[in-house]
Amino acid sequence: MQFLLEVVEILTNYVRKTFDRSTKVLDFHHPHQLLEGMEGFNLELSDQPESLEQILVDCRDTLKYGVRTGHPRFFNQLSTGLDIVGLVGEWLTSTANTNMFTYEIAPVFVLMEQLTLKKMREIVGWPEGEGDGIFSPGGAISNMYSVMIARYKYFPEVKTKGMAAAPRLVLFTSEHSHYSIKKASGENGHNNLDSVHNRTKCLFPLVFCLQGYVPMFVNATAGTTVYGAFDPINEIADICEKYNMWLHVDGAWGGGLLMSRKHRHKLNGVERANSVTWNPHKMMGVPLQCSAILVRERGLLQGCNSMCAGYLFQQDKQYDVAYDTGDKAIQCGRHVDIFKFWLMWKAKGTVGFEQHIDKCLDLSAYLYNKIKNREGYEMPQHTNVCFWYLPPSLRGLPDGEERRERLHKVAPKIKAMMMESGTTMVGYQPQGEKVNFFRMVISNPAATRSDIDFLIEEIERFGNDL
Ligand SMILES: *Cc1c(COP(=O)(O)O)cnc(C)c1O
């Protein structure tokens, strides 16, 4: 017990420091440095037991050399922030250490999951009492569910007979969609993935029909990973209805906007989708991991995935076995991802999530306006604030090969300096032919305008002499 109390102290200290802006975001080391052992921090496994004293040291070191993703100046990923109630939820979940597959061993968590999914479906706008869903290990897996369920809907025999039971299928998605859509289509035996934007919108499914393919599935992204752009769901839904295609909305990043009366219009038409991916672990600030796949038609999840394993899902249990939801999952054992989310929802209320989303979008707008007219920045306009910083040495250069090449190297260099100094973190990326730019995403509830100002100061401090 003493040991446990000491661990709690390590954790609470860590949390306190994470919110203290004078603490660094990270203490960066190269892999070889960590592998060689930092100040006695030895990653190698040992044959003999270590003392609990040493275990405490290991815990401290693990946190010390990690990255404080809850720090107000951490902007590197779509999932950031350290919500205290969410953290408590995670601690309780680990303490309970159970498995989501049956009501038998997770009665409370299974009910929480059912109720929360129902609420999320109502927020999407599906009629009350309709639909189904399940929490999955992440947006990529939720997207995979959508492809599997769509295929099951149109060609149920694939479940027993394999791909030979289906015609040649085509899936559509945009160039900017998340790579997990391509992955899901490959893993499900469809190598025919076409980019929506390549074709005249109304004609593209027809072209494939004429070639003997069956257009089956369209993914519309609600909040693209890099730019935060929203596909026009209603327009896409019209086409899907016309050609009897499955419409999936990937709201892994932008799904949280559904909680905001001010911003949910960006997902107008989402209620026409057949399935929706929504990651509370991104914009809503729920600790990793927490992602839901929502399906409008009840029964498909079960039909697509159930294997009726007799050793686990006995049908003669003396309670309502409809609550043994585990057979809907592609997993067997399933982590309890629901509790922290449920607890946060209790603590904040629906209005609390709404305020959080509105605040994140306000901060994005603040950053956008701040750099719009500032010397040395260029921006393509999008919901995520994506921008180039041009060091003074590049500012006079005409737009051409030389400038592009030099600009391409600026963001990685600034990022490396940022990590060495450990003061803040923001991601950069290329997109298509574009040179590397910074992608500023705000989902961190601890961030304020002063942190945005700080980020810009740091970019200029590191980049000024490049
Ligand atoms: C992040 C993201 C995903 C993947 O979600 P994970 O939880 O990381 O698996 C899928 N789609 C979009 C649009 C995303 O931004």
Short mmCIF file of C-alpha atoms and ligand atoms in Angstrom, two decimals:
data_model
loop_
_atom_site.label_atom_id
_atom_site.label_comp_id
_atom_site.label_asym_id
_atom_site.label_seq_id
_atom_site.Cartn_x
_atom_site.Cartn_y
_atom_site.Cartn_z
CA MET A 1 0.00 0.00 0.00
CA GLN A 2 2.83 2.38 0.83
CA PHE A 3 4.20 1.66 -2.63
CA LEU A 4 0.87 2.54 -4.21
CA LEU A 5 0.71 5.84 -2.31
CA GLU A 6 4.19 6.72 -3.51
CA VAL A 7 3.20 6.01 -7.09
CA VAL A 8 0.16 8.24 -6.66
CA GLU A 9 2.47 10.97 -5.48
CA ILE A 10 4.68 10.58 -8.55
CA LEU A 11 1.62 10.80 -10.75
CA THR A 12 0.10 13.80 -9.02
CA ASN A 13 3.43 15.62 -9.18
CA TYR A 14 3.63 14.89 -12.85
CA VAL A 15 0.13 16.22 -13.43
CA ARG A 16 0.84 19.38 -11.46
CA LYS A 17 4.00 20.07 -13.43
CA THR A 18 2.32 19.33 -16.74
CA PHE A 19 0.06 22.33 -16.25
CA ASP A 20 2.94 24.56 -15.15
CA ARG A 21 4.14 26.51 -18.16
CA SER A 22 7.66 26.77 -16.77
CA THR A 23 7.96 22.99 -17.18
CA LYS A 24 9.26 21.81 -20.53
CA VAL A 25 7.00 19.88 -22.86
CA LEU A 26 9.70 17.29 -23.38
CA ASP A 27 13.29 16.41 -22.57
CA PHE A 28 14.33 15.10 -25.95
CA HIS A 29 16.92 12.37 -26.50
CA HIS A 30 17.81 10.34 -29.56
CA PRO A 31 16.92 6.62 -29.50
CA HIS A 32 20.57 5.58 -29.08
CA GLN A 33 20.94 7.85 -26.05
CA LEU A 34 17.92 6.31 -24.33
CA LEU A 35 19.04 2.81 -25.27
CA GLU A 36 22.50 3.41 -23.86
CA GLY A 37 20.90 4.28 -20.54
CA MET A 38 20.34 7.81 -19.28
CA GLU A 39 21.57 8.53 -15.78
CA GLY A 40 20.91 4.97 -14.69
CA PHE A 41 17.62 4.61 -16.56
CA ASN A 42 18.01 1.10 -17.91
CA LEU A 43 15.48 -0.09 -20.46
CA GLU A 44 16.80 -3.66 -20.58
CA LEU A 45 14.65 -6.30 -18.91
CA SER A 46 16.21 -8.00 -15.91
CA ASP A 47 16.40 -11.70 -15.00
CA GLN A 48 16.21 -10.99 -11.29
CA PRO A 49 13.45 -8.99 -9.58
CA GLU A 50 14.08 -5.33 -8.93
CA SER A 51 13.28 -3.72 -5.61
CA LEU A 52 10.14 -1.63 -5.30
CA GLU A 53 12.45 1.33 -4.69
CA GLN A 54 13.93 0.79 -8.12
CA ILE A 55 10.48 0.34 -9.62
CA LEU A 56 9.56 3.80 -8.33
CA VAL A 57 12.69 5.19 -9.96
CA ASP A 58 11.71 3.46 -13.22
CA CYS A 59 8.29 5.08 -13.03
CA ARG A 60 9.80 8.53 -12.51
CA ASP A 61 12.29 8.08 -15.35
CA THR A 62 9.64 6.84 -17.73
CA LEU A 63 7.68 10.02 -17.21
CA LYS A 64 10.81 12.17 -17.22
CA TYR A 65 11.94 11.14 -20.70
CA GLY A 66 8.45 11.04 -22.18
CA VAL A 67 6.42 13.84 -23.75
CA ARG A 68 3.90 15.85 -21.76
CA THR A 69 0.99 15.64 -24.15
CA GLY A 70 -1.26 17.43 -21.66
CA HIS A 71 1.03 20.50 -21.49
CA PRO A 72 -0.73 23.70 -22.58
CA ARG A 73 1.95 24.15 -25.26
CA PHE A 74 1.70 20.71 -26.82
CA PHE A 75 -0.01 21.03 -30.20
CA ASN A 76 1.65 18.19 -32.04
CA GLN A 77 -1.23 15.74 -32.39
CA LEU A 78 -4.97 15.67 -32.80
CA SER A 79 -5.27 14.01 -29.40
CA THR A 80 -3.86 16.21 -26.68
CA GLY A 81 -4.74 17.43 -23.24
CA LEU A 82 -4.93 15.93 -19.81
CA ASP A 83 -8.44 16.03 -18.47
CA ILE A 84 -8.37 15.28 -14.76
CA VAL A 85 -11.75 13.57 -14.67
CA GLY A 86 -10.80 11.55 -17.74
CA LEU A 87 -7.56 10.58 -16.02
CA VAL A 88 -9.46 9.44 -12.97
CA GLY A 89 -11.69 7.43 -15.28
CA GLU A 90 -8.65 5.71 -16.73
CA TRP A 91 -7.27 4.94 -13.26
CA LEU A 92 -10.57 3.46 -12.17
CA THR A 93 -10.79 1.45 -15.37
CA SER A 94 -7.35 -0.06 -14.79
CA THR A 95 -8.21 -0.78 -11.22
CA ALA A 96 -11.37 -2.61 -12.22
CA ASN A 97 -9.36 -4.43 -14.92
CA THR A 98 -12.21 -6.10 -16.73
CA ASN A 99 -13.15 -6.92 -20.27
CA MET A 100 -15.99 -5.48 -22.34
CA PHE A 101 -17.03 -8.66 -24.10
CA THR A 102 -19.82 -9.80 -21.76
CA TYR A 103 -22.33 -8.26 -19.41
CA GLU A 104 -21.35 -11.05 -17.07
CA ILE A 105 -18.02 -9.46 -16.20
CA ALA A 106 -18.62 -5.79 -17.08
CA PRO A 107 -22.27 -5.09 -16.23
CA VAL A 108 -21.88 -1.41 -15.43
CA PHE A 109 -19.48 -0.58 -18.26
CA VAL A 110 -21.61 -2.40 -20.85
CA LEU A 111 -24.66 -0.36 -19.87
CA MET A 112 -22.65 2.86 -19.91
CA GLU A 113 -21.47 2.01 -23.39
CA GLN A 114 -25.00 1.33 -24.62
CA LEU A 115 -26.36 4.56 -23.19
CA THR A 116 -23.49 6.68 -24.45
CA LEU A 117 -23.69 5.24 -27.96
CA LYS A 118 -27.42 5.91 -27.97
CA LYS A 119 -26.80 9.51 -27.01
CA MET A 120 -24.16 9.90 -29.72
CA ARG A 121 -26.56 8.51 -32.34
CA GLU A 122 -29.19 11.00 -31.24
CA ILE A 123 -26.66 13.79 -31.62
CA VAL A 124 -25.84 12.55 -35.13
CA GLY A 125 -29.57 12.95 -35.78
CA TRP A 126 -30.79 9.41 -36.37
CA PRO A 127 -34.34 8.61 -35.24
CA GLU A 128 -34.64 7.64 -31.62
CA GLY A 129 -34.22 3.96 -30.92
CA GLU A 130 -32.53 3.26 -34.24
CA GLY A 131 -29.00 2.21 -34.90
CA ASP A 132 -26.14 0.49 -33.23
CA GLY A 133 -22.48 1.03 -32.50
CA ILE A 134 -19.44 -0.01 -30.58
CA PHE A 135 -16.28 1.55 -29.16
CA SER A 136 -13.17 0.48 -31.00
CA PRO A 137 -9.42 0.94 -30.52
CA GLY A 138 -9.33 4.03 -32.75
CA GLY A 139 -10.59 5.82 -35.84
CA ALA A 140 -8.65 3.57 -38.19
CA ILE A 141 -10.41 0.52 -36.76
CA SER A 142 -13.77 2.31 -36.77
CA ASN A 143 -13.25 3.04 -40.46
CA MET A 144 -12.41 -0.59 -41.05
CA TYR A 145 -15.67 -1.58 -39.39
CA SER A 146 -17.55 0.67 -41.78
CA VAL A 147 -16.08 -1.00 -44.86
CA MET A 148 -16.75 -4.48 -43.46
CA ILE A 149 -20.31 -3.66 -42.49
CA ALA A 150 -21.08 -2.08 -45.86
CA ARG A 151 -19.79 -5.13 -47.65
CA TYR A 152 -21.82 -7.37 -45.36
CA LYS A 153 -24.93 -5.30 -46.03
CA TYR A 154 -24.71 -5.73 -49.80
CA PHE A 155 -23.00 -9.13 -49.99
CA PRO A 156 -23.61 -11.05 -46.76
CA GLU A 157 -22.27 -14.32 -48.19
CA VAL A 158 -18.78 -12.85 -48.13
CA LYS A 159 -18.76 -13.68 -44.44
CA THR A 160 -18.77 -17.41 -45.13
CA LYS A 161 -17.62 -17.69 -48.74
CA GLY A 162 -14.99 -14.95 -48.92
CA MET A 163 -14.47 -12.39 -51.65
CA ALA A 164 -15.45 -14.85 -54.36
CA ALA A 165 -19.03 -14.19 -53.27
CA ALA A 166 -18.80 -10.51 -54.22
CA PRO A 167 -18.45 -8.80 -57.57
CA ARG A 168 -15.63 -6.36 -58.22
CA LEU A 169 -16.32 -3.55 -55.80
CA VAL A 170 -15.29 0.08 -55.89
CA LEU A 171 -14.88 2.41 -52.94
CA PHE A 172 -14.58 6.17 -53.20
CA THR A 173 -12.76 8.61 -51.00
CA SER A 174 -10.99 11.92 -51.44
CA GLU A 175 -7.29 12.46 -51.80
CA HIS A 176 -7.21 14.19 -48.42
CA SER A 177 -8.99 11.44 -46.52
CA HIS A 178 -7.23 9.47 -43.81
CA TYR A 179 -4.96 6.66 -44.97
CA SER A 180 -6.94 4.18 -42.89
CA ILE A 181 -9.69 4.21 -45.54
CA LYS A 182 -7.22 2.91 -48.10
CA LYS A 183 -5.94 0.43 -45.58
CA ALA A 184 -9.44 -0.82 -44.79
CA SER A 185 -10.25 -1.22 -48.45
CA GLY A 186 -7.03 -3.16 -49.08
CA GLU A 187 -7.48 -5.36 -46.06
CA ASN A 188 -11.00 -6.15 -47.12
CA GLY A 189 -9.90 -7.30 -50.52
CA HIS A 190 -10.82 -4.24 -52.55
CA ASN A 191 -7.99 -2.73 -54.47
CA ASN A 192 -10.33 -0.46 -56.37
CA LEU A 193 -10.20 2.74 -54.48
CA ASP A 194 -10.95 5.82 -56.46
CA SER A 195 -10.58 9.43 -55.58
CA VAL A 196 -13.87 11.27 -55.52
CA HIS A 197 -12.33 14.48 -56.67
CA ASN A 198 -10.96 12.96 -59.87
CA ARG A 199 -14.28 12.54 -61.55
CA THR A 200 -17.29 14.50 -62.49
CA LYS A 201 -19.30 13.99 -59.36
CA CYS A 202 -22.47 12.51 -60.79
CA LEU A 203 -20.88 10.35 -63.40
CA PHE A 204 -18.21 8.49 -61.55
CA PRO A 205 -20.24 5.56 -60.20
CA LEU A 206 -21.82 5.13 -63.61
CA VAL A 207 -18.45 4.86 -65.30
CA PHE A 208 -17.58 1.98 -63.01
CA CYS A 209 -20.96 0.29 -63.50
CA LEU A 210 -20.32 0.32 -67.21
CA GLN A 211 -16.96 -1.34 -66.64
CA GLY A 212 -18.56 -4.18 -64.69
CA TYR A 213 -17.66 -2.94 -61.23
CA VAL A 214 -20.12 -2.37 -58.42
CA PRO A 215 -19.74 1.02 -56.73
CA MET A 216 -20.35 0.23 -53.09
CA PHE A 217 -18.99 2.73 -50.61
CA VAL A 218 -18.21 6.41 -50.32
CA ASN A 219 -16.25 7.93 -47.49
CA ALA A 220 -16.88 11.58 -46.71
CA THR A 221 -14.38 13.10 -44.32
CA ALA A 222 -15.68 15.49 -41.68
CA GLY A 223 -12.48 17.24 -40.66
CA THR A 224 -9.55 16.05 -42.75
CA THR A 225 -6.49 15.11 -40.78
CA VAL A 226 -4.17 17.71 -42.22
CA TYR A 227 -6.34 20.70 -43.20
CA GLY A 228 -9.45 20.10 -41.13
CA ALA A 229 -11.59 20.44 -44.27
CA PHE A 230 -15.18 19.16 -44.43
CA ASP A 231 -16.59 17.25 -47.39
CA PRO A 232 -20.09 18.36 -48.50
CA ILE A 233 -22.04 15.48 -46.97
CA ASN A 234 -25.44 16.34 -48.44
CA GLU A 235 -24.13 16.44 -51.99
CA ILE A 236 -22.36 13.14 -51.52
CA ALA A 237 -25.45 11.62 -49.89
CA ASP A 238 -27.52 12.51 -52.97
CA ILE A 239 -25.14 10.54 -55.16
CA CYS A 240 -25.06 7.63 -52.72
CA GLU A 241 -28.84 7.43 -52.71
CA LYS A 242 -28.98 7.53 -56.45
CA TYR A 243 -26.53 4.65 -56.86
CA ASN A 244 -27.44 2.73 -53.71
CA MET A 245 -24.00 3.15 -52.17
CA TRP A 246 -23.05 3.09 -48.52
CA LEU A 247 -22.21 6.50 -47.12
CA HIS A 248 -19.64 6.58 -44.37
CA VAL A 249 -18.71 9.82 -42.61
CA ASP A 250 -15.23 9.79 -41.12
CA GLY A 251 -15.63 12.27 -38.28
CA ALA A 252 -12.63 10.97 -36.34
CA TRP A 253 -11.30 14.53 -36.05
CA GLY A 254 -14.33 16.73 -36.72
CA GLY A 255 -17.06 14.61 -35.11
CA GLY A 256 -16.69 16.59 -31.91
CA LEU A 257 -18.19 19.61 -33.69
CA LEU A 258 -21.55 17.86 -33.47
CA MET A 259 -21.56 18.91 -29.82
CA SER A 260 -21.51 22.57 -30.77
CA ARG A 261 -24.66 24.36 -31.90
CA LYS A 262 -22.44 27.01 -33.45
CA HIS A 263 -20.24 24.70 -35.52
CA ARG A 264 -22.19 21.53 -36.21
CA HIS A 265 -23.47 22.89 -39.51
CA LYS A 266 -20.11 21.86 -40.99
CA LEU A 267 -21.44 18.30 -40.78
CA ASN A 268 -24.85 19.06 -42.26
CA GLY A 269 -26.23 15.89 -43.81
CA VAL A 270 -24.44 13.57 -41.39
CA GLU A 271 -27.82 12.10 -40.42
CA ARG A 272 -28.00 10.68 -43.95
CA ALA A 273 -24.89 8.57 -43.41
CA ASN A 274 -25.06 4.81 -42.98
CA SER A 275 -22.13 4.86 -40.58
CA VAL A 276 -20.09 7.45 -38.72
CA THR A 277 -16.64 7.34 -37.10
CA TRP A 278 -16.33 9.69 -34.15
CA ASN A 279 -13.24 9.86 -31.92
CA PRO A 280 -13.87 11.40 -28.51
CA HIS A 281 -10.11 11.01 -27.98
CA LYS A 282 -9.42 13.79 -30.46
CA MET A 283 -11.30 17.08 -30.41
CA MET A 284 -13.24 16.27 -27.24
CA GLY A 285 -10.09 15.75 -25.20
CA VAL A 286 -10.92 12.29 -23.81
CA PRO A 287 -7.77 10.35 -22.89
CA LEU A 288 -6.58 7.78 -25.44
CA GLN A 289 -8.11 5.64 -26.57
CA CYS A 290 -11.76 6.30 -27.23
CA SER A 291 -13.36 5.97 -30.66
CA ALA A 292 -16.85 4.96 -31.71
CA ILE A 293 -18.25 3.47 -34.88
CA LEU A 294 -21.94 4.28 -35.19
CA VAL A 295 -24.17 2.38 -37.62
CA ARG A 296 -27.64 3.53 -38.63
CA GLU A 297 -29.14 0.11 -39.34
CA ARG A 298 -29.47 -2.14 -36.32
CA GLY A 299 -28.35 -5.74 -36.68
CA LEU A 300 -25.59 -5.24 -39.22
CA LEU A 301 -22.74 -5.03 -36.72
CA GLN A 302 -23.90 -8.23 -35.11
CA GLY A 303 -24.57 -9.98 -38.41
CA CYS A 304 -21.24 -8.98 -39.88
CA ASN A 305 -19.02 -9.93 -36.98
CA SER A 306 -20.74 -12.47 -34.76
CA MET A 307 -19.23 -15.92 -34.50
CA CYS A 308 -21.37 -17.11 -31.58
CA ALA A 309 -18.43 -18.62 -29.68
CA GLY A 310 -20.14 -21.06 -27.36
CA TYR A 311 -17.53 -20.87 -24.62
CA LEU A 312 -18.09 -17.16 -24.12
CA PHE A 313 -21.51 -16.15 -25.39
CA GLN A 314 -23.68 -18.93 -23.99
CA GLN A 315 -27.25 -18.29 -25.06
CA ASP A 316 -28.75 -19.95 -21.97
CA LYS A 317 -27.34 -17.45 -19.47
CA GLN A 318 -29.99 -16.38 -17.00
CA TYR A 319 -29.91 -12.70 -18.00
CA ASP A 320 -30.75 -10.84 -21.20
CA VAL A 321 -27.86 -11.98 -23.42
CA ALA A 322 -28.52 -9.12 -25.82
CA TYR A 323 -26.23 -7.22 -23.44
CA ASP A 324 -23.32 -9.51 -24.31
CA THR A 325 -22.24 -7.03 -26.95
CA GLY A 326 -18.78 -8.51 -27.45
CA ASP A 327 -19.79 -10.62 -30.44
CA LYS A 328 -20.37 -7.44 -32.46
CA ALA A 329 -16.70 -6.59 -32.22
CA ILE A 330 -13.88 -7.73 -34.46
CA GLN A 331 -11.87 -8.10 -31.28
CA CYS A 332 -12.34 -10.78 -28.68
CA GLY A 333 -11.13 -9.07 -25.51
CA ARG A 334 -11.94 -5.37 -25.51
CA HIS A 335 -10.56 -2.65 -23.28
CA VAL A 336 -12.99 -0.53 -21.30
CA ASP A 337 -12.78 2.78 -23.17
CA ILE A 338 -16.18 4.01 -22.13
CA PHE A 339 -15.81 4.85 -18.48
CA LYS A 340 -13.51 7.88 -18.73
CA PHE A 341 -15.74 9.33 -21.48
CA TRP A 342 -18.92 8.69 -19.53
CA LEU A 343 -17.38 10.23 -16.42
CA MET A 344 -16.22 13.33 -18.31
CA TRP A 345 -19.68 13.72 -19.83
CA LYS A 346 -21.15 13.52 -16.32
CA ALA A 347 -18.67 16.08 -15.02
CA LYS A 348 -18.97 18.59 -17.88
CA GLY A 349 -22.46 17.96 -19.10
CA THR A 350 -23.22 18.21 -22.80
CA VAL A 351 -22.80 21.98 -22.44
CA GLY A 352 -19.27 21.52 -21.15
CA PHE A 353 -18.22 19.67 -24.29
CA GLU A 354 -19.89 22.36 -26.34
CA GLN A 355 -17.90 25.06 -24.56
CA HIS A 356 -14.69 23.11 -25.06
CA ILE A 357 -15.29 22.73 -28.81
CA ASP A 358 -16.22 26.40 -29.18
CA LYS A 359 -13.09 27.42 -27.31
CA CYS A 360 -10.85 25.26 -29.52
CA LEU A 361 -12.34 26.81 -32.65
CA ASP A 362 -12.03 30.30 -31.19
CA LEU A 363 -8.34 29.71 -30.56
CA SER A 364 -7.87 28.50 -34.14
CA ALA A 365 -9.55 31.66 -35.39
CA TYR A 366 -7.33 33.72 -33.09
CA LEU A 367 -4.19 32.11 -34.53
CA TYR A 368 -5.47 32.47 -38.06
CA ASN A 369 -6.11 36.17 -37.60
CA LYS A 370 -2.83 36.69 -35.83
CA ILE A 371 -0.70 35.36 -38.64
CA LYS A 372 -2.89 36.36 -41.58
CA ASN A 373 -1.28 39.73 -41.94
CA ARG A 374 1.95 39.04 -40.12
CA GLU A 375 5.15 39.35 -42.07
CA GLY A 376 6.80 36.08 -42.96
CA TYR A 377 3.77 33.79 -43.01
CA GLU A 378 1.78 32.21 -45.79
CA MET A 379 -1.35 30.16 -45.33
CA PRO A 380 -3.71 27.98 -47.23
CA GLN A 381 -7.09 28.64 -45.58
CA HIS A 382 -8.57 25.73 -43.60
CA THR A 383 -10.07 24.82 -40.24
CA ASN A 384 -6.79 23.48 -38.93
CA VAL A 385 -4.45 26.40 -39.20
CA CYS A 386 -1.82 25.32 -41.71
CA PHE A 387 0.91 27.77 -42.52
CA TRP A 388 4.41 28.36 -43.75
CA TYR A 389 6.89 30.43 -41.82
CA LEU A 390 9.35 32.21 -44.07
CA PRO A 391 12.60 33.22 -42.42
CA PRO A 392 13.69 36.74 -43.42
CA SER A 393 16.29 35.26 -45.79
CA LEU A 394 13.51 33.76 -47.91
CA ARG A 395 11.08 36.62 -47.92
CA GLY A 396 12.39 38.49 -50.95
CA LEU A 397 12.76 35.41 -53.15
CA PRO A 398 10.40 34.93 -56.09
CA ASP A 399 8.16 31.85 -55.97
CA GLY A 400 10.20 29.22 -57.79
CA GLU A 401 12.19 26.05 -57.43
CA GLU A 402 14.86 27.54 -55.17
CA ARG A 403 12.39 29.07 -52.77
CA ARG A 404 10.34 25.89 -52.61
CA GLU A 405 13.37 23.75 -51.89
CA ARG A 406 14.58 26.01 -49.12
CA LEU A 407 11.15 26.48 -47.63
CA HIS A 408 10.64 22.71 -47.58
CA LYS A 409 13.52 22.43 -45.09
CA VAL A 410 12.41 25.23 -42.77
CA ALA A 411 9.67 23.46 -40.82
CA PRO A 412 11.69 20.27 -40.05
CA LYS A 413 14.60 22.41 -38.84
CA ILE A 414 12.42 24.56 -36.60
CA LYS A 415 10.68 21.46 -35.29
CA ALA A 416 14.01 19.81 -34.40
CA MET A 417 15.14 22.94 -32.53
CA MET A 418 11.82 23.11 -30.78
CA MET A 419 12.20 19.52 -29.59
CA GLU A 420 15.79 20.05 -28.46
CA SER A 421 14.74 23.01 -26.39
CA GLY A 422 11.56 21.24 -25.30
CA THR A 423 9.46 24.39 -25.03
CA THR A 424 6.56 23.54 -27.31
CA MET A 425 5.58 21.07 -30.04
CA VAL A 426 3.66 21.48 -33.27
CA GLY A 427 3.47 19.11 -36.24
CA TYR A 428 4.53 19.75 -39.83
CA GLN A 429 3.81 17.88 -43.02
CA PRO A 430 3.82 18.03 -46.78
CA GLN A 431 0.56 17.44 -48.62
CA GLY A 432 0.66 16.34 -52.22
CA GLU A 433 3.17 18.48 -54.05
CA LYS A 434 3.29 21.10 -51.34
CA VAL A 435 6.39 21.90 -49.37
CA ASN A 436 6.42 21.20 -45.64
CA PHE A 437 4.14 23.45 -43.60
CA PHE A 438 3.13 23.63 -39.97
CA ARG A 439 -0.24 22.17 -39.00
CA MET A 440 -1.65 23.75 -35.90
CA VAL A 441 -4.42 21.72 -34.31
CA ILE A 442 -6.12 22.78 -31.15
CA SER A 443 -7.93 20.28 -28.98
CA ASN A 444 -6.01 20.90 -25.77
CA PRO A 445 -8.34 22.28 -23.10
CA ALA A 446 -5.41 23.81 -21.21
CA ALA A 447 -4.28 26.01 -24.11
CA THR A 448 -4.95 29.74 -24.06
CA ARG A 449 -4.19 32.67 -26.32
CA SER A 450 -0.92 33.20 -24.50
CA ASP A 451 0.18 29.73 -25.56
CA ILE A 452 -0.63 30.53 -29.17
CA ASP A 453 1.39 33.73 -28.86
CA PHE A 454 4.22 31.73 -27.34
CA LEU A 455 4.22 29.25 -30.22
CA ILE A 456 4.57 32.04 -32.76
CA GLU A 457 7.38 33.62 -30.75
CA GLU A 458 9.19 30.29 -30.65
CA ILE A 459 8.81 29.69 -34.38
CA GLU A 460 10.28 33.12 -35.03
CA ARG A 461 13.04 32.68 -32.45
CA PHE A 462 14.20 29.40 -34.02
CA GLY A 463 13.48 30.33 -37.61
CA ASN A 464 14.74 33.87 -37.82
CA ASP A 465 18.28 32.98 -38.88
CA LEU A 466 17.55 30.06 -41.17
C1 LIG B 1 -6.94 10.52 -36.75
C2 LIG B 1 -7.86 10.15 -37.84
C3 LIG B 1 -8.19 8.82 -38.06
C4 LIG B 1 -7.55 7.69 -37.30
O1 LIG B 1 -7.91 7.71 -35.95
P1 LIG B 1 -7.05 6.89 -34.88
O2 LIG B 1 -7.86 7.00 -33.65
O3 LIG B 1 -5.73 7.55 -34.79
O4 LIG B 1 -6.94 5.48 -35.38
C5 LIG B 1 -9.11 8.54 -39.05
N1 LIG B 1 -9.66 9.52 -39.77
C6 LIG B 1 -9.35 10.82 -39.60
C7 LIG B 1 -10.03 11.86 -40.43
C8 LIG B 1 -8.43 11.18 -38.63
O5 LIG B 1 -8.10 12.47 -38.45
#
